[in-house]
């Protein structure tokens, strides 16, 4: 697909998330999607297929009491990849943390096939998301 087509997939994905949450966005993931989440916290790891994406979302909701937010700032695309530069935030145990997240994804046949997160302050994310486990 072209860069413009891939960018539209990403725009449509975020619009679906905004309007209908994760269930509305699920069609924008390839059936064999792979999500790689870095870190040393309970949500870190590799998630595969749609059920893995659901598990990741539930884990994040549980760890943050439903306070996790991701606001896209900039979306970039090429013929092979899309990149989301976003503002992330969550509140755990009364502590609110904000950070930037970059998500590098591949698009295959109009769907997100791989997603890899890069956090601007991994230590802060690890501390925040690990706070519930302490």
GROMACS .gro file of N, CA, C and O in nm, residues 2-133:
model
  528
    2UNK      N    1   0.033   0.233  -0.044
    2UNK     CA    2   0.108   0.358  -0.048
    2UNK      C    3   0.114   0.421   0.091
    2UNK      O    4   0.037   0.385   0.182
    3UNK      N    5   0.203   0.516   0.107
    3UNK     CA    6   0.214   0.588   0.234
    3UNK      C    7   0.082   0.655   0.269
    3UNK      O    8   0.039   0.650   0.385
    4UNK      N    9   0.016   0.714   0.171
    4UNK     CA   10  -0.113   0.780   0.196
    4UNK      C   11  -0.219   0.680   0.243
    4UNK      O   12  -0.296   0.709   0.335
    5UNK      N   13  -0.222   0.562   0.183
    5UNK     CA   14  -0.319   0.460   0.223
    5UNK      C   15  -0.288   0.410   0.364
    5UNK      O   16  -0.381   0.390   0.445
    6UNK      N   17  -0.161   0.389   0.394
    6UNK     CA   18  -0.123   0.344   0.527
    6UNK      C   19  -0.156   0.449   0.633
    6UNK      O   20  -0.202   0.416   0.742
    7UNK      N   21  -0.134   0.575   0.600
    7UNK     CA   22  -0.167   0.683   0.692
    7UNK      C   23  -0.317   0.686   0.718
    7UNK      O   24  -0.362   0.708   0.831
    8UNK      N   25  -0.397   0.660   0.615
    8UNK     CA   26  -0.542   0.659   0.633
    8UNK      C   27  -0.586   0.545   0.725
    8UNK      O   28  -0.677   0.560   0.806
    9UNK      N   29  -0.519   0.430   0.714
    9UNK     CA   30  -0.548   0.319   0.807
    9UNK      C   31  -0.527   0.364   0.950
    9UNK      O   32  -0.611   0.341   1.038
   10UNK      N   33  -0.417   0.432   0.975
   10UNK     CA   34  -0.386   0.479   1.110
   10UNK      C   35  -0.487   0.583   1.157
   10UNK      O   36  -0.535   0.578   1.271
   11UNK      N   37  -0.522   0.675   1.070
   11UNK     CA   38  -0.623   0.776   1.106
   11UNK      C   39  -0.757   0.710   1.139
   11UNK      O   40  -0.823   0.746   1.237
   12UNK      N   41  -0.797   0.615   1.055
   12UNK     CA   42  -0.924   0.545   1.078
   12UNK      C   43  -0.920   0.466   1.208
   12UNK      O   44  -1.020   0.461   1.282
   13UNK      N   45  -0.807   0.404   1.238
   13UNK     CA   46  -0.791   0.330   1.362
   13UNK      C   47  -0.813   0.422   1.482
   13UNK      O   48  -0.890   0.390   1.573
   14UNK      N   49  -0.745   0.536   1.485
   14UNK     CA   50  -0.760   0.627   1.600
   14UNK      C   51  -0.900   0.686   1.607
   14UNK      O   52  -0.952   0.709   1.717
   15UNK      N   53  -0.963   0.709   1.495
   15UNK     CA   54  -1.102   0.757   1.497
   15UNK      C   55  -1.194   0.651   1.556
   15UNK      O   56  -1.283   0.681   1.636
   16UNK      N   57  -1.172   0.525   1.518
   16UNK     CA   58  -1.253   0.416   1.574
   16UNK      C   59  -1.231   0.405   1.725
   16UNK      O   60  -1.327   0.386   1.801
   17UNK      N   61  -1.107   0.419   1.769
   17UNK     CA   62  -1.077   0.414   1.913
   17UNK      C   63  -1.150   0.527   1.986
   17UNK      O   64  -1.208   0.506   2.092
   18UNK      N   65  -1.148   0.645   1.925
   18UNK     CA   66  -1.211   0.761   1.988
   18UNK      C   67  -1.363   0.743   1.997
   18UNK      O   68  -1.424   0.776   2.099
   19UNK      N   69  -1.421   0.691   1.893
   19UNK     CA   70  -1.567   0.681   1.887
   19UNK      C   71  -1.623   0.557   1.957
   19UNK      O   72  -1.732   0.562   2.013
   20UNK      N   73  -1.551   0.446   1.952
   20UNK     CA   74  -1.608   0.322   2.004
   20UNK      C   75  -1.516   0.240   2.091
   20UNK      O   76  -1.551   0.127   2.129
   21UNK      N   77  -1.399   0.294   2.123
   21UNK     CA   78  -1.307   0.222   2.208
   21UNK      C   79  -1.245   0.101   2.140
   21UNK      O   80  -1.260   0.080   2.020
   22UNK      N   81  -1.177   0.019   2.219
   22UNK     CA   82  -1.107  -0.096   2.163
   22UNK      C   83  -1.192  -0.190   2.078
   22UNK      O   84  -1.144  -0.235   1.973
   23UNK      N   85  -1.316  -0.220   2.113
   23UNK     CA   86  -1.392  -0.311   2.024
   23UNK      C   87  -1.409  -0.255   1.883
   23UNK      O   88  -1.402  -0.329   1.785
   24UNK      N   89  -1.426  -0.124   1.871
   24UNK     CA   90  -1.445  -0.062   1.740
   24UNK      C   91  -1.315  -0.061   1.659
   24UNK      O   92  -1.318  -0.059   1.536
   25UNK      N   93  -1.201  -0.064   1.728
   25UNK     CA   94  -1.072  -0.058   1.661
   25UNK      C   95  -1.019  -0.196   1.622
   25UNK      O   96  -0.926  -0.206   1.541
   26UNK      N   97  -1.076  -0.302   1.676
   26UNK     CA   98  -1.023  -0.437   1.651
   26UNK      C   99  -1.013  -0.472   1.503
   26UNK      O  100  -0.916  -0.537   1.462
   27UNK      N  101  -1.107  -0.431   1.416
   27UNK     CA  102  -1.093  -0.464   1.274
   27UNK      C  103  -0.969  -0.404   1.207
   27UNK      O  104  -0.933  -0.446   1.098
   28UNK      N  105  -0.904  -0.308   1.271
   28UNK     CA  106  -0.785  -0.247   1.213
   28UNK      C  107  -0.658  -0.325   1.246
   28UNK      O  108  -0.550  -0.287   1.204
   29UNK      N  109  -0.671  -0.435   1.321
   29UNK     CA  110  -0.558  -0.523   1.349
   29UNK      C  111  -0.566  -0.644   1.257
   29UNK      O  112  -0.673  -0.703   1.240
   30UNK      N  113  -0.451  -0.684   1.202
   30UNK     CA  114  -0.445  -0.808   1.125
   30UNK      C  115  -0.478  -0.925   1.217
   30UNK      O  116  -0.458  -0.917   1.339
   31UNK      N  117  -0.530  -1.032   1.160
   31UNK     CA  118  -0.563  -1.150   1.241
   31UNK      C  119  -0.442  -1.203   1.318
   31UNK      O  120  -0.456  -1.252   1.430
   32UNK      N  121  -0.324  -1.192   1.258
   32UNK     CA  122  -0.202  -1.243   1.321
   32UNK      C  123  -0.115  -1.130   1.377
   32UNK      O  124   0.007  -1.142   1.384
   33UNK      N  125  -0.178  -1.023   1.422
   33UNK     CA  126  -0.107  -0.907   1.475
   33UNK      C  127  -0.012  -0.948   1.588
   33UNK      O  128  -0.041  -1.041   1.664
   34UNK      N  129   0.100  -0.876   1.597
   34UNK     CA  130   0.196  -0.894   1.705
   34UNK      C  131   0.222  -0.757   1.767
   34UNK      O  132   0.254  -0.660   1.697
   35UNK      N  133   0.205  -0.750   1.899
   35UNK     CA  134   0.225  -0.627   1.975
   35UNK      C  135   0.340  -0.650   2.072
   35UNK      O  136   0.333  -0.741   2.155
   36UNK      N  137   0.448  -0.572   2.060
   36UNK     CA  138   0.563  -0.582   2.149
   36UNK      C  139   0.566  -0.462   2.241
   36UNK      O  140   0.577  -0.348   2.195
   37UNK      N  141   0.556  -0.490   2.371
   37UNK     CA  142   0.551  -0.385   2.473
   37UNK      C  143   0.676  -0.397   2.560
   37UNK      O  144   0.693  -0.498   2.630
   38UNK      N  145   0.763  -0.297   2.557
   38UNK     CA  146   0.886  -0.304   2.636
   38UNK      C  147   0.861  -0.276   2.784
   38UNK      O  148   0.756  -0.224   2.821
   39UNK      N  149   0.958  -0.309   2.863
   39UNK     CA  150   0.952  -0.267   3.003
   39UNK      C  151   0.966  -0.380   3.101
   39UNK      O  152   0.977  -0.498   3.066
   40UNK      N  153   0.963  -0.339   3.228
   40UNK     CA  154   0.972  -0.431   3.341
   40UNK      C  155   0.850  -0.410   3.429
   40UNK      O  156   0.860  -0.377   3.547
   41UNK      N  157   0.734  -0.424   3.371
   41UNK     CA  158   0.607  -0.406   3.442
   41UNK      C  159   0.513  -0.517   3.398
   41UNK      O  160   0.540  -0.588   3.300
   42UNK      N  161   0.402  -0.537   3.468
   42UNK     CA  162   0.314  -0.650   3.438
   42UNK      C  163   0.252  -0.651   3.298
   42UNK      O  164   0.210  -0.757   3.251
   43UNK      N  165   0.246  -0.538   3.229
   43UNK     CA  166   0.187  -0.536   3.094
   43UNK      C  167   0.292  -0.554   2.986
   43UNK      O  168   0.258  -0.567   2.868
   44UNK      N  169   0.420  -0.556   3.023
   44UNK     CA  170   0.527  -0.572   2.924
   44UNK      C  171   0.523  -0.714   2.867
   44UNK      O  172   0.484  -0.809   2.934
   45UNK      N  173   0.561  -0.724   2.740
   45UNK     CA  174   0.569  -0.856   2.680
   45UNK      C  175   0.524  -0.855   2.535
   45UNK      O  176   0.503  -0.750   2.474
   46UNK      N  177   0.510  -0.974   2.483
   46UNK     CA  178   0.469  -0.993   2.344
   46UNK      C  179   0.326  -1.045   2.344
   46UNK      O  180   0.294  -1.143   2.412
   47UNK      N  181   0.242  -0.980   2.267
   47UNK     CA  182   0.101  -1.018   2.256
   47UNK      C  183   0.073  -1.054   2.111
   47UNK      O  184   0.112  -0.980   2.021
   48UNK      N  185   0.005  -1.165   2.089
   48UNK     CA  186  -0.021  -1.212   1.954
   48UNK      C  187  -0.170  -1.229   1.930
   48UNK      O  188  -0.245  -1.267   2.019
   49UNK      N  189  -0.207  -1.201   1.807
   49UNK     CA  190  -0.344  -1.218   1.757
   49UNK      C  191  -0.440  -1.123   1.831
   49UNK      O  192  -0.401  -1.047   1.918
   50UNK      N  193  -0.566  -1.127   1.793
   50UNK     CA  194  -0.665  -1.036   1.852
   50UNK      C  195  -0.682  -1.060   2.001
   50UNK      O  196  -0.696  -0.965   2.078
   51UNK      N  197  -0.680  -1.187   2.042
   51UNK     CA  198  -0.697  -1.213   2.185
   51UNK      C  199  -0.581  -1.158   2.267
   51UNK      O  200  -0.599  -1.115   2.381
   52UNK      N  201  -0.462  -1.152   2.208
   52UNK     CA  202  -0.348  -1.090   2.276
   52UNK      C  203  -0.366  -0.940   2.292
   52UNK      O  204  -0.333  -0.884   2.398
   53UNK      N  205  -0.419  -0.876   2.189
   53UNK     CA  206  -0.445  -0.732   2.197
   53UNK      C  207  -0.548  -0.704   2.306
   53UNK      O  208  -0.534  -0.611   2.385
   54UNK      N  209  -0.650  -0.787   2.314
   54UNK     CA  210  -0.754  -0.773   2.418
   54UNK      C  211  -0.691  -0.791   2.556
   54UNK      O  212  -0.718  -0.715   2.649
   55UNK      N  213  -0.606  -0.892   2.571
   55UNK     CA  214  -0.538  -0.916   2.698
   55UNK      C  215  -0.454  -0.796   2.738
   55UNK      O  216  -0.456  -0.753   2.855
   56UNK      N  217  -0.379  -0.740   2.643
   56UNK     CA  218  -0.299  -0.622   2.674
   56UNK      C  219  -0.388  -0.507   2.721
   56UNK      O  220  -0.360  -0.441   2.822
   57UNK      N  221  -0.496  -0.480   2.649
   57UNK     CA  222  -0.587  -0.371   2.687
   57UNK      C  223  -0.646  -0.391   2.825
   57UNK      O  224  -0.653  -0.297   2.906
   58UNK      N  225  -0.687  -0.512   2.855
   58UNK     CA  226  -0.744  -0.542   2.988
   58UNK      C  227  -0.638  -0.525   3.097
   58UNK      O  228  -0.668  -0.474   3.205
   59UNK      N  229  -0.516  -0.568   3.069
   59UNK     CA  230  -0.408  -0.555   3.167
   59UNK      C  231  -0.380  -0.408   3.195
   59UNK      O  232  -0.367  -0.367   3.312
   60UNK      N  233  -0.372  -0.327   3.089
   60UNK     CA  234  -0.350  -0.183   3.109
   60UNK      C  235  -0.464  -0.119   3.187
   60UNK      O  236  -0.441  -0.036   3.276
   61UNK      N  237  -0.587  -0.156   3.154
   61UNK     CA  238  -0.703  -0.101   3.226
   61UNK      C  239  -0.698  -0.139   3.373
   61UNK      O  240  -0.725  -0.056   3.461
   62UNK      N  241  -0.661  -0.263   3.400
   62UNK     CA  242  -0.653  -0.309   3.538
   62UNK      C  243  -0.542  -0.236   3.613
   62UNK      O  244  -0.561  -0.191   3.726
   63UNK      N  245  -0.425  -0.225   3.552
   63UNK     CA  246  -0.311  -0.161   3.618
   63UNK      C  247  -0.334  -0.013   3.646
   63UNK      O  248  -0.281   0.042   3.743
   64UNK      N  249  -0.410   0.053   3.558
   64UNK     CA  250  -0.430   0.198   3.571
   64UNK      C  251  -0.569   0.236   3.620
   64UNK      O  252  -0.603   0.354   3.621
   65UNK      N  253  -0.649   0.139   3.655
   65UNK     CA  254  -0.785   0.170   3.698
   65UNK      C  255  -0.865   0.238   3.588
   65UNK      O  256  -0.954   0.318   3.616
   66UNK      N  257  -0.831   0.208   3.464
   66UNK     CA  258  -0.901   0.268   3.350
   66UNK      C  259  -0.860   0.410   3.318
   66UNK      O  260  -0.924   0.476   3.237
   67UNK      N  261  -0.749   0.457   3.376
   67UNK     CA  262  -0.709   0.597   3.354
   67UNK      C  263  -0.611   0.615   3.240
   67UNK      O  264  -0.580   0.730   3.205
   68UNK      N  265  -0.560   0.506   3.180
   68UNK     CA  266  -0.464   0.521   3.072
   68UNK      C  267  -0.525   0.595   2.954
   68UNK      O  268  -0.636   0.563   2.911
   69UNK      N  269  -0.453   0.692   2.901
   69UNK     CA  270  -0.495   0.768   2.784
   69UNK      C  271  -0.380   0.779   2.686
   69UNK      O  272  -0.264   0.794   2.727
   70UNK      N  273  -0.411   0.773   2.558
   70UNK     CA  274  -0.312   0.791   2.453
   70UNK      C  275  -0.369   0.890   2.352
   70UNK      O  276  -0.474   0.865   2.293
   71UNK      N  277  -0.301   1.002   2.337
   71UNK     CA  278  -0.347   1.108   2.247
   71UNK      C  279  -0.245   1.125   2.135
   71UNK      O  280  -0.133   1.169   2.158
   72UNK      N  281  -0.282   1.088   2.013
   72UNK     CA  282  -0.189   1.105   1.901
   72UNK      C  283  -0.154   1.252   1.879
   72UNK      O  284  -0.242   1.339   1.883
   73UNK      N  285  -0.027   1.278   1.861
   73UNK     CA  286   0.021   1.413   1.831
   73UNK      C  287   0.056   1.423   1.684
   73UNK      O  288   0.023   1.521   1.618
   74UNK      N  289   0.123   1.322   1.632
   74UNK     CA  290   0.166   1.324   1.494
   74UNK      C  291   0.163   1.183   1.438
   74UNK      O  292   0.196   1.087   1.509
   75UNK      N  293   0.121   1.169   1.314
   75UNK     CA  294   0.115   1.040   1.246
   75UNK      C  295   0.199   1.050   1.119
   75UNK      O  296   0.186   1.145   1.043
   76UNK      N  297   0.286   0.953   1.099
   76UNK     CA  298   0.376   0.952   0.984
   76UNK      C  299   0.362   0.818   0.914
   76UNK      O  300   0.331   0.717   0.978
   77UNK      N  301   0.389   0.815   0.783
   77UNK     CA  302   0.374   0.689   0.710
   77UNK      C  303   0.470   0.680   0.593
   77UNK      O  304   0.510   0.780   0.534
   78UNK      N  305   0.504   0.556   0.561
   78UNK     CA  306   0.576   0.523   0.439
   78UNK      C  307   0.499   0.409   0.373
   78UNK      O  308   0.392   0.370   0.419
   79UNK      N  309   0.556   0.352   0.268
   79UNK     CA  310   0.490   0.240   0.201
   79UNK      C  311   0.487   0.115   0.288
   79UNK      O  312   0.408   0.024   0.263
   80UNK      N  313   0.573   0.107   0.388
   80UNK     CA  314   0.583  -0.012   0.471
   80UNK      C  315   0.547   0.008   0.617
   80UNK      O  316   0.508  -0.088   0.684
   81UNK      N  317   0.563   0.130   0.668
   81UNK     CA  318   0.545   0.154   0.811
   81UNK      C  319   0.456   0.275   0.838
   81UNK      O  320   0.445   0.364   0.754
   82UNK      N  321   0.398   0.275   0.957
   82UNK     CA  322   0.332   0.393   1.010
   82UNK      C  323   0.392   0.418   1.148
   82UNK      O  324   0.429   0.324   1.219
   83UNK      N  325   0.402   0.545   1.184
   83UNK     CA  326   0.458   0.583   1.312
   83UNK      C  327   0.361   0.678   1.381
   83UNK      O  328   0.314   0.775   1.321
   84UNK      N  329   0.333   0.647   1.506
   84UNK     CA  330   0.249   0.733   1.588
   84UNK      C  331   0.337   0.795   1.695
   84UNK      O  332   0.407   0.724   1.768
   85UNK      N  333   0.336   0.927   1.702
   85UNK     CA  334   0.400   0.999   1.811
   85UNK      C  335   0.285   1.049   1.897
   85UNK      O  336   0.196   1.120   1.848
   86UNK      N  337   0.284   1.007   2.025
   86UNK     CA  338   0.166   1.034   2.107
   86UNK      C  339   0.204   1.077   2.248
   86UNK      O  340   0.315   1.051   2.296
   87UNK      N  341   0.108   1.138   2.313
   87UNK     CA  342   0.118   1.173   2.454
   87UNK      C  343   0.040   1.066   2.530
   87UNK      O  344  -0.076   1.039   2.500
   88UNK      N  345   0.105   1.004   2.628
   88UNK     CA  346   0.041   0.902   2.710
   88UNK      C  347   0.033   0.952   2.853
   88UNK      O  348   0.117   1.031   2.898
   89UNK      N  349  -0.067   0.903   2.926
   89UNK     CA  350  -0.078   0.938   3.067
   89UNK      C  351  -0.160   0.831   3.138
   89UNK      O  352  -0.240   0.760   3.077
   90UNK      N  353  -0.136   0.821   3.267
   90UNK     CA  354  -0.214   0.730   3.352
   90UNK      C  355  -0.196   0.775   3.496
   90UNK      O  356  -0.097   0.839   3.531
   91UNK      N  357  -0.293   0.739   3.578
   91UNK     CA  358  -0.287   0.767   3.720
   91UNK      C  359  -0.299   0.635   3.795
   91UNK      O  360  -0.392   0.557   3.773
   92UNK      N  361  -0.201   0.608   3.881
   92UNK     CA  362  -0.199   0.488   3.964
   92UNK      C  363  -0.167   0.529   4.106
   92UNK      O  364  -0.071   0.604   4.129
   93UNK      N  365  -0.246   0.482   4.200
   93UNK     CA  366  -0.223   0.511   4.342
   93UNK      C  367  -0.208   0.661   4.366
   93UNK      O  368  -0.124   0.704   4.444
   94UNK      N  369  -0.290   0.741   4.297
   94UNK     CA  370  -0.289   0.886   4.315
   94UNK      C  371  -0.178   0.960   4.243
   94UNK      O  372  -0.171   1.082   4.248
   95UNK      N  373  -0.090   0.887   4.175
   95UNK     CA  374   0.021   0.950   4.103
   95UNK      C  375  -0.008   0.949   3.953
   95UNK      O  376  -0.031   0.844   3.894
   96UNK      N  377  -0.008   1.069   3.894
   96UNK     CA  378  -0.028   1.081   3.750
   96UNK      C  379   0.108   1.100   3.683
   96UNK      O  380   0.187   1.184   3.726
   97UNK      N  381   0.130   1.022   3.579
   97UNK     CA  382   0.253   1.032   3.502
   97UNK      C  383   0.216   1.056   3.357
   97UNK      O  384   0.123   0.993   3.306
   98UNK      N  385   0.286   1.147   3.292
   98UNK     CA  386   0.269   1.172   3.149
   98UNK      C  387   0.402   1.145   3.081
   98UNK      O  388   0.508   1.174   3.138
   99UNK      N  389   0.396   1.090   2.961
   99UNK     CA  390   0.516   1.061   2.884
   99UNK      C  391   0.481   1.058   2.736
   99UNK      O  392   0.364   1.064   2.700
  100UNK      N  393   0.582   1.053   2.652
  100UNK     CA  394   0.561   1.040   2.509
  100UNK      C  395   0.584   0.894   2.472
  100UNK      O  396   0.671   0.828   2.527
  101UNK      N  397   0.503   0.848   2.378
  101UNK     CA  398   0.516   0.712   2.326
  101UNK      C  399   0.525   0.719   2.175
  101UNK      O  400   0.447   0.791   2.111
  102UNK      N  401   0.618   0.647   2.120
  102UNK     CA  402   0.628   0.629   1.975
  102UNK      C  403   0.589   0.484   1.947
  102UNK      O  404   0.638   0.392   2.015
  103UNK      N  405   0.501   0.465   1.851
  103UNK     CA  406   0.461   0.331   1.811
  103UNK      C  407   0.498   0.315   1.663
  103UNK      O  408   0.449   0.389   1.578
  104UNK      N  409   0.587   0.221   1.637
  104UNK     CA  410   0.627   0.191   1.500
  104UNK      C  411   0.551   0.065   1.459
  104UNK      O  412   0.560  -0.038   1.526
  105UNK      N  413   0.476   0.076   1.351
  105UNK     CA  414   0.390  -0.035   1.308
  105UNK      C  415   0.410  -0.066   1.161
  105UNK      O  416   0.449   0.022   1.083
  106UNK      N  417   0.382  -0.189   1.126
  106UNK     CA  418   0.374  -0.225   0.986
  106UNK      C  419   0.227  -0.242   0.951
  106UNK      O  420   0.146  -0.280   1.036
  107UNK      N  421   0.195  -0.211   0.827
  107UNK     CA  422   0.059  -0.228   0.777
  107UNK      C  423   0.064  -0.331   0.665
  107UNK      O  424   0.148  -0.324   0.576
  108UNK      N  425  -0.025  -0.428   0.675
  108UNK     CA  426  -0.033  -0.532   0.572
  108UNK      C  427  -0.180  -0.547   0.533
  108UNK      O  428  -0.265  -0.567   0.619
  109UNK      N  429  -0.206  -0.534   0.405
  109UNK     CA  430  -0.343  -0.551   0.353
  109UNK      C  431  -0.444  -0.463   0.427
  109UNK      O  432  -0.554  -0.507   0.459
  110UNK      N  433  -0.403  -0.341   0.459
  110UNK     CA  434  -0.494  -0.246   0.521
  110UNK      C  435  -0.516  -0.263   0.669
  110UNK      O  436  -0.607  -0.204   0.726
  111UNK      N  437  -0.430  -0.345   0.736
  111UNK     CA  438  -0.446  -0.367   0.879
  111UNK      C  439  -0.310  -0.357   0.948
  111UNK      O  440  -0.206  -0.385   0.889
  112UNK      N  441  -0.312  -0.320   1.075
  112UNK     CA  442  -0.190  -0.312   1.155
  112UNK      C  443  -0.142  -0.453   1.184
  112UNK      O  444  -0.214  -0.532   1.247
  113UNK      N  445  -0.021  -0.486   1.139
  113UNK     CA  446   0.030  -0.623   1.152
  113UNK      C  447   0.129  -0.638   1.268
  113UNK      O  448   0.130  -0.740   1.335
  114UNK      N  449   0.213  -0.538   1.289
  114UNK     CA  450   0.305  -0.538   1.401
  114UNK      C  451   0.306  -0.400   1.463
  114UNK      O  452   0.293  -0.300   1.393
  115UNK      N  453   0.319  -0.396   1.595
  115UNK     CA  454   0.328  -0.269   1.668
  115UNK      C  455   0.436  -0.283   1.773
  115UNK      O  456   0.439  -0.382   1.848
  116UNK      N  457   0.525  -0.185   1.778
  116UNK     CA  458   0.634  -0.185   1.876
  116UNK      C  459   0.634  -0.050   1.945
  116UNK      O  460   0.641   0.055   1.879
  117UNK      N  461   0.624  -0.050   2.078
  117UNK     CA  462   0.621   0.072   2.156
  117UNK      C  463   0.762   0.115   2.194
  117UNK      O  464   0.848   0.032   2.225
  118UNK      N  465   0.783   0.247   2.201
  118UNK     CA  466   0.905   0.308   2.252
  118UNK      C  467   0.861   0.420   2.346
  118UNK      O  468   0.792   0.513   2.303
  119UNK      N  469   0.896   0.410   2.473
  119UNK     CA  470   0.854   0.508   2.574
  119UNK      C  471   0.964   0.612   2.594
  119UNK      O  472   1.082   0.576   2.597
  120UNK      N  473   0.926   0.737   2.613
  120UNK     CA  474   1.025   0.842   2.634
  120UNK      C  475   1.094   0.829   2.769
  120UNK      O  476   1.208   0.871   2.785
  121UNK      N  477   1.026   0.769   2.867
  121UNK     CA  478   1.083   0.749   3.000
  121UNK      C  479   1.040   0.612   3.049
  121UNK      O  480   0.946   0.599   3.127
  122UNK      N  481   1.111   0.509   3.001
  122UNK     CA  482   1.073   0.372   3.034
  122UNK      C  483   1.075   0.347   3.185
  122UNK      O  484   0.987   0.279   3.238
  123UNK      N  485   1.170   0.404   3.255
  123UNK     CA  486   1.179   0.384   3.400
  123UNK      C  487   1.055   0.438   3.471
  123UNK      O  488   1.003   0.374   3.564
  124UNK      N  489   1.006   0.553   3.428
  124UNK     CA  490   0.885   0.610   3.489
  124UNK      C  491   0.763   0.524   3.460
  124UNK      O  492   0.678   0.503   3.548
  125UNK      N  493   0.753   0.472   3.338
  125UNK     CA  494   0.641   0.385   3.301
  125UNK      C  495   0.649   0.256   3.383
  125UNK      O  496   0.548   0.209   3.438
  126UNK      N  497   0.768   0.198   3.394
  126UNK     CA  498   0.785   0.076   3.473
  126UNK      C  499   0.745   0.099   3.618
  126UNK      O  500   0.675   0.017   3.678
  127UNK      N  501   0.789   0.211   3.675
  127UNK     CA  502   0.756   0.242   3.814
  127UNK      C  503   0.606   0.261   3.831
  127UNK      O  504   0.546   0.210   3.927
  128UNK      N  505   0.544   0.334   3.741
  128UNK     CA  506   0.401   0.361   3.752
  128UNK      C  507   0.321   0.232   3.739
  128UNK      O  508   0.234   0.203   3.822
  129UNK      N  509   0.348   0.154   3.637
  129UNK     CA  510   0.268   0.033   3.613
  129UNK      C  511   0.304  -0.080   3.708
  129UNK      O  512   0.226  -0.172   3.727
  130UNK      N  513   0.420  -0.072   3.768
  130UNK     CA  514   0.458  -0.171   3.866
  130UNK      C  515   0.411  -0.137   4.007
  130UNK      O  516   0.414  -0.220   4.096
  131UNK      N  517   0.362  -0.013   4.026
  131UNK     CA  518   0.320   0.033   4.159
  131UNK      C  519   0.207  -0.053   4.214
  131UNK      O  520   0.201  -0.080   4.333
  132UNK      N  521   0.117  -0.097   4.126
  132UNK     CA  522   0.003  -0.177   4.169
  132UNK      C  523   0.050  -0.313   4.222
  132UNK      O  524  -0.013  -0.370   4.311
  133UNK      N  525   0.159  -0.364   4.167
  133UNK     CA  526   0.206  -0.496   4.206
  133UNK      C  527   0.284  -0.494   4.339
  133UNK      O  528   0.306  -0.598   4.397
   0.00000   0.00000   0.00000
